[in-house]
Coordinates of C-alpha atoms in Angstrom, one line a residue:
X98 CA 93.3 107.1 78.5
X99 CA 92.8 104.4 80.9
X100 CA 91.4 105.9 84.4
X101 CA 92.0 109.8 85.4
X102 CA 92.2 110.9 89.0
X103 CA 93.4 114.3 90.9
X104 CA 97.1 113.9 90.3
X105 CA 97.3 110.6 88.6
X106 CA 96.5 109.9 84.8
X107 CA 96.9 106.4 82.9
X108 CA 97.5 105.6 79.5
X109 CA 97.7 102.8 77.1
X110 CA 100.7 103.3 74.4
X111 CA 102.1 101.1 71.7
X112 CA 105.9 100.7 70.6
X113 CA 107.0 98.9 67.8
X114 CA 104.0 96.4 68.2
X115 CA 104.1 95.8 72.2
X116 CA 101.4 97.4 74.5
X117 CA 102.5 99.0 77.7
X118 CA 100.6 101.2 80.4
X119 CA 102.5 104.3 81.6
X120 CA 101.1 106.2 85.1
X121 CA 101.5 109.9 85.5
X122 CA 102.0 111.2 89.0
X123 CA 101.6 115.3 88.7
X124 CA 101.2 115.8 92.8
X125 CA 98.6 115.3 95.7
X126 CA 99.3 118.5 97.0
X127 CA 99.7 118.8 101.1
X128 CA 95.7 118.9 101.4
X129 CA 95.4 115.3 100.3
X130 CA 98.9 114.7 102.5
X131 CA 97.0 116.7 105.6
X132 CA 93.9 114.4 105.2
X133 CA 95.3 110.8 104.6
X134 CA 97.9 111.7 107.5
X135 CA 94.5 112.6 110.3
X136 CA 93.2 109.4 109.1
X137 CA 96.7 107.5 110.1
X138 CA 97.1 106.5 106.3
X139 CA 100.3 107.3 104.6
X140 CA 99.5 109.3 100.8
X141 CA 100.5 108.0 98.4
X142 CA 103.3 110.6 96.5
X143 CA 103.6 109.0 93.3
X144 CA 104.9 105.6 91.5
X145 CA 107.2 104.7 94.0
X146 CA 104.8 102.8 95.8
X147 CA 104.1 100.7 93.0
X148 CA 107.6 100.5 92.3
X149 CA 108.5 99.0 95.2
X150 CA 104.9 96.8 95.3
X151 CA 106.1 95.3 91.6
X152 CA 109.6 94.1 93.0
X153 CA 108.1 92.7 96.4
X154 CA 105.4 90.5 94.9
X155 CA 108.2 89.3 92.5
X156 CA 110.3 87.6 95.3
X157 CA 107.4 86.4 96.9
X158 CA 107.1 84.8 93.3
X159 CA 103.6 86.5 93.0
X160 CA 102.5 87.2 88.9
X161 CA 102.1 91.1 88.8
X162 CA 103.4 93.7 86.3
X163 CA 106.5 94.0 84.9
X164 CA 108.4 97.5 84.9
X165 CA 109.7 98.8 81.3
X166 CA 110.5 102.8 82.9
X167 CA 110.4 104.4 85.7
X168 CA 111.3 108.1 87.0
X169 CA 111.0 110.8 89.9
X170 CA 111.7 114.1 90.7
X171 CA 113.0 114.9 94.3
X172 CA 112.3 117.6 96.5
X173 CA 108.7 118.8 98.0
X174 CA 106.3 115.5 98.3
X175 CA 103.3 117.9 97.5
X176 CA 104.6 119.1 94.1
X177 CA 106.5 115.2 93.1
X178 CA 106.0 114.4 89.9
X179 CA 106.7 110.5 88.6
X180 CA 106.0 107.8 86.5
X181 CA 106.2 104.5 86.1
X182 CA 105.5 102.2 82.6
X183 CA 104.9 98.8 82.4
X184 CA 104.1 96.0 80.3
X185 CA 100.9 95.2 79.1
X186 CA 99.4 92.1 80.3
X187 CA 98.3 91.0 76.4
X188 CA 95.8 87.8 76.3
X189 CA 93.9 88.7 79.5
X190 CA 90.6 89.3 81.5
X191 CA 90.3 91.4 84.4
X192 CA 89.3 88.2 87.1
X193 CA 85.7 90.6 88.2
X194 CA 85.1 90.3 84.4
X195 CA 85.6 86.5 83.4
X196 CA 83.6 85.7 86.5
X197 CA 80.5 88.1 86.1
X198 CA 78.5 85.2 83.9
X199 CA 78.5 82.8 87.3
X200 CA 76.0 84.9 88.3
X201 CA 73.4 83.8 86.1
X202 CA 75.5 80.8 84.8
X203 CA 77.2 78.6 87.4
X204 CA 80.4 76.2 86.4
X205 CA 78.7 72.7 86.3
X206 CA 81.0 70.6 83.5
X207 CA 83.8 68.3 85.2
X208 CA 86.6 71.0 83.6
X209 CA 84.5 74.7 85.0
X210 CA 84.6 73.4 88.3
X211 CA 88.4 72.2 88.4
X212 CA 88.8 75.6 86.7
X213 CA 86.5 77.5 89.4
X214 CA 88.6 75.3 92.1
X215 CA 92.1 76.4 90.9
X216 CA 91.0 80.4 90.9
X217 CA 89.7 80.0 94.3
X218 CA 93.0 78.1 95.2
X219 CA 95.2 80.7 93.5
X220 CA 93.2 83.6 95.6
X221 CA 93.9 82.3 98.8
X222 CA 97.7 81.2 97.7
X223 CA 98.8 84.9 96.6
X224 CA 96.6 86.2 99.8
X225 CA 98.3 84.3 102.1
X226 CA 101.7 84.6 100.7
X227 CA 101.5 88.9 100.3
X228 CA 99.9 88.9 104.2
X229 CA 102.1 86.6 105.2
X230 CA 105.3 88.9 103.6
X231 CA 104.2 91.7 105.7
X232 CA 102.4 93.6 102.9
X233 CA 98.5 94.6 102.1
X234 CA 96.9 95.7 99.2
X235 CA 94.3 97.9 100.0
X236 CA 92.0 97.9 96.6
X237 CA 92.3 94.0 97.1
X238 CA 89.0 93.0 94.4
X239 CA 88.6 90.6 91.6
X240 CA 89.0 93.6 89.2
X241 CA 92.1 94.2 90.4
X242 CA 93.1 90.4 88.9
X243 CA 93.9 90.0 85.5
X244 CA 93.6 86.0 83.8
X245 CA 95.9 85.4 81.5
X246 CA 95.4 82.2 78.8
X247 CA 98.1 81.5 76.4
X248 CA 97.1 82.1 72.5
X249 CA 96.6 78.3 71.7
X250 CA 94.3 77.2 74.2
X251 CA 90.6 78.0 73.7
X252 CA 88.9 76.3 76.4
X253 CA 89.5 76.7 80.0
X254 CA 92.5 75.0 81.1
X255 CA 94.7 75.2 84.7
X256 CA 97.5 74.2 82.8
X257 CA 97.8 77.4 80.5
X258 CA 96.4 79.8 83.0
X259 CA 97.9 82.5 85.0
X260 CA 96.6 85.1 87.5
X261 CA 98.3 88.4 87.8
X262 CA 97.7 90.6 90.5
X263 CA 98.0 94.4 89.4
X264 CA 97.3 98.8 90.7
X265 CA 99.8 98.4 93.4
X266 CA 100.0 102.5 94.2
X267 CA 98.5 102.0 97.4
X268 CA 100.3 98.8 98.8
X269 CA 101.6 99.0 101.9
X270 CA 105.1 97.0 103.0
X271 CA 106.2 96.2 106.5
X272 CA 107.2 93.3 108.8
X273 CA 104.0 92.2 109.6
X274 CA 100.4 93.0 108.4
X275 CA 98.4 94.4 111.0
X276 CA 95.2 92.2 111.3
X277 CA 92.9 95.2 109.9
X278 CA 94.7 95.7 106.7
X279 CA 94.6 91.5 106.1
X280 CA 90.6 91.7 107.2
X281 CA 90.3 94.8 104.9
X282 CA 92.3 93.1 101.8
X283 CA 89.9 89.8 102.7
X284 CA 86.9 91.6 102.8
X285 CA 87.4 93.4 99.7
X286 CA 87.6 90.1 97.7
X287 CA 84.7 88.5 99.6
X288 CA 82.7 92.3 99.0
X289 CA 83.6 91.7 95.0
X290 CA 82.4 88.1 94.6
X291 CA 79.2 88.4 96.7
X292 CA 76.8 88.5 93.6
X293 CA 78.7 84.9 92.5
X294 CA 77.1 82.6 93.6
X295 CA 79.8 81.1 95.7
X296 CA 78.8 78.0 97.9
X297 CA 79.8 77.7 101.5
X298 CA 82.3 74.9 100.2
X299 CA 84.0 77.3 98.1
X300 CA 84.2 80.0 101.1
X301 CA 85.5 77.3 103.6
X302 CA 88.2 76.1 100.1
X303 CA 90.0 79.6 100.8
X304 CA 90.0 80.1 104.2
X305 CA 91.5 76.5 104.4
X306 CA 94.4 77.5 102.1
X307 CA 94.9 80.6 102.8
X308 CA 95.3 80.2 106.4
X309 CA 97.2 76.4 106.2
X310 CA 95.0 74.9 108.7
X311 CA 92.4 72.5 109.1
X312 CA 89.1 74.1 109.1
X313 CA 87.5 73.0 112.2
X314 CA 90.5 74.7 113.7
X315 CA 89.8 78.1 111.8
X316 CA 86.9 77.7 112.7
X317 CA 87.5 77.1 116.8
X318 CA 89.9 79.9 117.1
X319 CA 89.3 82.3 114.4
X320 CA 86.0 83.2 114.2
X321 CA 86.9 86.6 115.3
X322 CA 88.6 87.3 112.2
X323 CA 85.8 85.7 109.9
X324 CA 83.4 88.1 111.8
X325 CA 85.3 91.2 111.1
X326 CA 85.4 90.6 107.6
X327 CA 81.9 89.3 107.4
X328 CA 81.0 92.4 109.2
X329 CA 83.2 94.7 106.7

């Protein structure tokens, strides 16, 4: 067992020598509906959500999980029970993990800082690209990344890396992403890689890419923004 929550249970499980993670919806029950709906939040009912996260990052060409099963019953939302299973994610490091020893032990070699470059670039990429699509994440932190290397390379290397983006049950889809879900995804990363040791170089890196503008013109027009999630 993974993580257990009121409704929602998930497991590790092997099959024939492959890993793969399987989520149990059992029901919020219209309490948890009642109270996410006064807050003007929509509940999440089960694994459709992620379902539906899984395939939109895809065609945004985003890394994220891959689905092996899925299922759902029909009827009251309270009582829905689902699941989904997917692939494990073999080889990897959650991103909150690998980057815990900056904080005592900054990137200083010609190949951690090219390394410590391309994460930050690859951040702002995938957050500009899912805000951009009209969705939000809404447990958007560096745990919530996993940092995949292949088997043959030891050291650190951009060229054999990949960042996956995972726990997509609360991701919410629509035409455009309302400014405070983008400032709470934003702030969420910046809130997770406080402790890190990040320079002001590194903070202006990704607001440059992921906006696409120059940053004196962030900067003159967007401070607003910057504020909020600052602030958050």
């Amino acid at each position: 067992v993974f993580r257990e929550a009121p409704g929602r249970r998930t497991v590790r499980l092997t099959q024939d020598g492959r890993g793969f993670f399987l989520k149990t919806h059992t029901g919020v029950g219209w309490q948890e509906i009642m109270k996410n709906l006064l807050y003007f939040r929509l509940p999440v009912l089960g694994a459709m959500n992620e379902w539906h996260g899984v395939h939109h990052l895809q065609r945004l060409g985003i890394n994220t999980l891959r689905i092996a099963g899925y299922g759902t019953t029909r009827g009251n939302p309270a009582t829905r029970r689902s699941f989904i299973v997917t692939d494990e994610i073999a080889n990897s490091i959650s991103l909150e993990d690998f980057c815990a020893r900056w904080t005592d032990d900054q990137p200083l070699s010609k190949e951690e800082i090219r390394f410590k470059r391309w994460l930050i670039m690859r951040l702002a990429q995938i957050s500009r690209d899912m805000h951009n699509s009209g969705a939000n994440h809404r447990d958007f932190y560096l745990c919530h990344f996993l940092l995949q290397r292949s088997n043959n390379c030891e050291s650190l290397s951009v060229e054999h890396s990949n960042l996956f983006l995972i726990d997509l049950h609360r991701m919410q889809i629509r035409r455009r992403t309302p400014t405070r879900w983008a400032v709470k995804d934003i702030s969420g990363l910046r809130y997770s890689s406080m402790d890190l040791g990040l320079s002001k170089k590194d903070i202006f890196r990704f607001m440059r890419i992921y906006r696409s503008k120059p940053l004196r013109q962030i900067l003159g027009k967007e401070n607003f923004f910057w504020r909020r999630v600052e602030s958050r």
